[in-house]
């Protein structure tokens, strides 16, 4: 199972958001796509998930262009969790998860034993079995996100694409969701590709890091090889110190203090960068 | 609403499998029972009451000639057309509400019924033969649905645009209808006014058979599209990810829902609020969302129209009100209640 972008150009009318991008996503690994706001990371994921048709280039699944495969066929191999999915009012967790079985069902077969087994497994592994009869709109953000992941898992695809799965979650729920994805990758060998907001989380959970800048890949590889102060400054426009994560020994970025940033950063090192946003006032 | 345990049983053979919802089954059986009672009462009650025993005798062919005329010629087709229209409207409403993900959607809201009203009134006012009326209303519904669809299309169909375009066109159709009512001949205008409310007065088997043909074609088509409808209700992105051919499925669903409304309007005129309330009642009763509530929405819609028509016939007897006045009396407060609920800020977070 391999997913690959080949000379991919994506956009929404206007200038391309992702330009001539080629990328091989390692099978059986966790890939995190990171970058500043509007760098094209979510757009790239949308392109990989065929939500956005390429202007040029192609996304290849095991060597075949996505556009040439039937959408159902793709859905059996490639799952997606959108950024802020919406469920109809009153939909229960159980019914949501069951909808993940769509690409495996037919009009006659709508609840095969196989369907039931996969639904039960997805509820179990995401720890949502106890919530199965609850309506999604009554759940906490973390519970709801787990239910959506369960739906994507019930789809039983080798590859799972997730667009910022931790956004809007508090810290405990963020860790919970990422741990779950790590377990799925380790225990089941599933390929996980996710857009992440938090670079430190990406370093910790990803085997392969893709750093994007203005629609192109700035750097990619194992986090330990890719993440250094120069990369973070180039991609995020932020001066940081890199220290080892005390838990996992992966690289961890600690933003430099504002005063030091002013005095120690050589003049001109970060000027002319439009992505430098004015520093926020003291948060307190 | 919550706390009721939904019991479900898998039903499987080698080639077939479903998850049977027992509560849905119970609601459907209950609706059928109420429907049978309502049919019996519809056939029995009226200006010339016929005891239920005589009704039964007539139905097996052993009744008097007068009874047979009243029951088989007048009351039974009326009850059955009411049932069929209500079923069509209930399903149409549920499809539109689920598809555009808005509980306030219905064929009357997004212009389909408005187009049918316009052509129907035009036929009545311009003095075309009455036999043309159902055909004209049907054509109006289909044409307006196509127009809404075409105008809302921009490289794809967004449900949101569909609703906005539909509301705008519904207003335009209403203006056209009002114009015709102002310029029309008084007698024609009175007939048009009754028809516009939605009425089963004077309905015969001639209205029944086209409706049955429509339902026989469109209900299986609906059944074929229910899974896609459920996937679409999770949003376009999730539907694509699940492998739904999104634009094709949306087109199919809009066509089916609009055609169901068209058949109903052709048979009875635009009966208001049924397409809008029946799905809500069905969801409440079954505790289900989306396409799984479809059978209940059909039965609730059918029973609702039949019961409302019975009330419309009896409440001011011997004057027969158009059934649409009764559905409006029931529906308008319900609509306000839903608006009130929809506008409340959603808690949680």
Coordinates of N, CA, C and O in Angstrom, one line a residue, chain B residues 223-283:
Chain B
X223 N -35.6 4.0 -1.6 CA -34.9 2.9 -0.8 C -33.5 2.7 -1.3 O -32.5 2.5 -0.6
X224 N -33.3 2.8 -2.7 CA -32.0 2.6 -3.2 C -31.0 3.7 -2.9 O -29.8 3.5 -2.9
X225 N -31.5 4.9 -2.5 CA -30.7 6.0 -2.3 C -30.5 6.3 -0.8 O -29.8 7.3 -0.4
X226 N -31.1 5.5 0.1 CA -31.1 5.9 1.5 C -29.7 5.8 2.1 O -29.3 6.7 2.9
X227 N -28.9 4.9 1.7 CA -27.5 4.8 2.3 C -26.7 6.0 1.9 O -26.0 6.6 2.7
X228 N -26.8 6.4 0.7 CA -26.1 7.6 0.2 C -26.6 8.8 1.0 O -25.8 9.7 1.4
X229 N -27.9 8.9 1.2 CA -28.5 10.0 2.0 C -27.9 10.1 3.4 O -27.5 11.2 3.8
X230 N -27.8 8.9 4.0 CA -27.2 8.9 5.4 C -25.7 9.4 5.3 O -25.3 10.1 6.2
X231 N -25.0 8.9 4.3 CA -23.6 9.3 4.2 C -23.5 10.8 4.0 O -22.7 11.5 4.6
X232 N -24.4 11.3 3.1 CA -24.4 12.8 2.8 C -24.7 13.6 4.0 O -24.2 14.8 4.1
X233 N -25.5 13.1 4.9 CA -25.9 13.9 6.1 C -24.7 14.1 7.0 O -24.8 14.9 7.9
X234 N -23.6 13.4 6.8 CA -22.4 13.7 7.6 C -21.5 14.8 6.9 O -20.4 15.1 7.4
X235 N -22.0 15.4 5.9 CA -21.2 16.5 5.2 C -20.6 15.9 4.0 O -20.3 14.7 3.9
X236 N -20.3 16.8 3.1 CA -19.7 16.4 1.8 C -18.4 15.7 1.9 O -18.1 14.7 1.3
X237 N -17.5 16.2 2.8 CA -16.2 15.7 2.9 C -16.2 14.2 3.4 O -15.6 13.3 2.8
X238 N -17.0 14.0 4.4 CA -17.2 12.6 4.9 C -17.8 11.7 3.9 O -17.4 10.5 3.7
X239 N -18.8 12.2 3.1 CA -19.4 11.4 2.1 C -18.5 11.0 1.0 O -18.4 9.9 0.6
X240 N -17.6 11.9 0.6 CA -16.6 11.6 -0.4 C -15.7 10.5 0.2 O -15.4 9.5 -0.5
X241 N -15.2 10.7 1.4 CA -14.3 9.8 2.0 C -14.9 8.4 2.1 O -14.2 7.4 2.0
X242 N -16.3 8.3 2.3 CA -16.9 7.0 2.4 C -17.2 6.4 1.0 O -17.7 5.3 0.9
X243 N -16.9 7.2 -0.1 CA -17.0 6.6 -1.4 C -18.4 6.8 -2.0 O -18.8 6.1 -2.9
X244 N -19.1 7.9 -1.6 CA -20.4 8.2 -2.2 C -20.1 9.1 -3.4 O -19.4 10.0 -3.4
X245 N -20.8 8.7 -4.6 CA -20.7 9.6 -5.7 C -21.6 10.8 -5.4 O -22.8 10.8 -5.8
X246 N -21.0 11.8 -4.8 CA -21.8 12.9 -4.2 C -22.8 13.6 -5.1 O -24.0 13.7 -4.8
X247 N -22.3 14.1 -6.2 CA -23.2 14.9 -7.1 C -24.3 14.0 -7.7 O -25.4 14.4 -7.8
X248 N -23.9 12.8 -8.1 CA -24.9 11.9 -8.7 C -26.0 11.6 -7.6 O -27.2 11.6 -7.9
X249 N -25.6 11.3 -6.4 CA -26.5 10.9 -5.3 C -27.4 12.1 -5.0 O -28.6 11.9 -4.8
X250 N -26.8 13.3 -4.9 CA -27.7 14.5 -4.6 C -28.7 14.7 -5.7 O -29.9 15.0 -5.4
X251 N -28.3 14.6 -7.0 CA -29.2 14.8 -8.1 C -30.4 13.8 -7.9 O -31.5 14.1 -8.0
X252 N -30.0 12.5 -7.7 CA -31.0 11.5 -7.6 C -32.0 11.8 -6.5 O -33.2 11.6 -6.6
X253 N -31.5 12.2 -5.3 CA -32.3 12.5 -4.2 C -33.2 13.7 -4.4 O -34.4 13.6 -4.1
X254 N -32.7 14.7 -5.1 CA -33.6 15.9 -5.3 C -34.7 15.5 -6.3 O -35.8 15.9 -6.1
X255 N -34.3 14.7 -7.3 CA -35.3 14.3 -8.3 C -36.4 13.5 -7.6 O -37.6 13.8 -7.8
X256 N -36.0 12.5 -6.8 CA -37.0 11.7 -6.2 C -37.9 12.5 -5.2 O -39.1 12.4 -5.3
X257 N -37.3 13.3 -4.4 CA -38.1 14.1 -3.5 C -39.0 15.1 -4.2 O -40.1 15.2 -3.7
X258 N -38.5 15.7 -5.2 CA -39.4 16.7 -5.9 C -40.5 15.9 -6.6 O -41.6 16.4 -6.6
X259 N -40.2 14.8 -7.2 CA -41.2 14.0 -7.9 C -42.3 13.6 -7.0 O -43.5 13.6 -7.3
X260 N -41.9 13.1 -5.8 CA -42.9 12.7 -4.8 C -43.8 13.9 -4.4 O -45.1 13.7 -4.4
X261 N -43.3 15.1 -4.2 CA -44.1 16.2 -3.9 C -45.0 16.5 -5.1 O -46.2 16.9 -4.9
X262 N -44.4 16.4 -6.3 CA -45.2 16.7 -7.5 C -46.5 15.8 -7.6 O -47.6 16.2 -7.9
X263 N -46.3 14.5 -7.4 CA -47.4 13.6 -7.4 C -48.5 13.9 -6.4 O -49.7 13.9 -6.6
X264 N -48.0 14.3 -5.2 CA -48.9 14.7 -4.1 C -49.7 15.9 -4.5 O -50.9 15.9 -4.4
X265 N -49.0 16.9 -5.0 CA -49.7 18.2 -5.3 C -50.7 17.9 -6.5 O -51.8 18.5 -6.5
X266 N -50.3 17.1 -7.4 CA -51.2 16.8 -8.6 C -52.5 16.2 -8.1 O -53.5 16.5 -8.6
X267 N -52.4 15.4 -7.1 CA -53.6 14.7 -6.6 C -54.5 15.5 -5.7 O -55.7 15.4 -5.8
X268 N -53.9 16.4 -4.9 CA -54.7 17.0 -3.9 C -54.5 18.5 -3.8 O -55.1 19.2 -3.0
X269 N -53.6 19.1 -4.6 CA -53.3 20.5 -4.4 C -52.2 20.5 -3.3 O -51.9 19.5 -2.7
X270 N -51.6 21.7 -3.1 CA -50.5 21.8 -2.1 C -51.0 21.8 -0.7 O -51.3 22.8 -0.1
X271 N -51.0 20.6 -0.1 CA -51.3 20.5 1.3 C -50.1 20.9 2.1 O -49.1 20.3 2.1
X272 N -50.3 22.0 2.9 CA -49.1 22.5 3.6 C -48.7 21.8 4.8 O -49.5 21.0 5.4
X273 N -47.5 22.0 5.2 CA -46.9 21.6 6.5 C -46.7 20.1 6.7 O -46.0 19.7 7.6
X274 N -47.3 19.2 5.9 CA -47.2 17.8 6.1 C -45.8 17.3 5.9 O -45.2 16.6 6.7
X275 N -45.2 17.7 4.7 CA -43.8 17.3 4.4 C -42.9 17.8 5.4 O -41.8 17.3 5.6
X276 N -43.3 18.9 6.1 CA -42.4 19.5 7.1 C -42.5 18.8 8.5 O -41.5 18.5 9.1
X277 N -43.8 18.6 8.9 CA -43.9 18.0 10.3 C -43.8 16.5 10.3 O -43.2 16.0 11.3
X278 N -44.2 15.8 9.3 CA -44.2 14.3 9.4 C -42.8 13.8 9.7 O -42.7 12.9 10.6
X279 N -41.8 14.3 9.1 CA -40.4 13.7 9.4 C -40.0 14.0 10.9 O -39.4 13.2 11.5
X280 N -40.4 15.2 11.4 CA -40.1 15.5 12.8 C -40.8 14.5 13.7 O -40.2 14.0 14.7
X281 N -42.1 14.3 13.5 CA -42.8 13.4 14.3 C -42.2 12.0 14.3 O -42.0 11.3 15.3
X282 N -41.9 11.6 13.0 CA -41.3 10.3 12.8 C -40.0 10.1 13.6 O -39.7 9.1 14.2
X283 N -39.1 11.2 13.5 CA -37.8 11.1 14.2 C -38.0 11.0 15.7 O -37.4 10.3 16.5

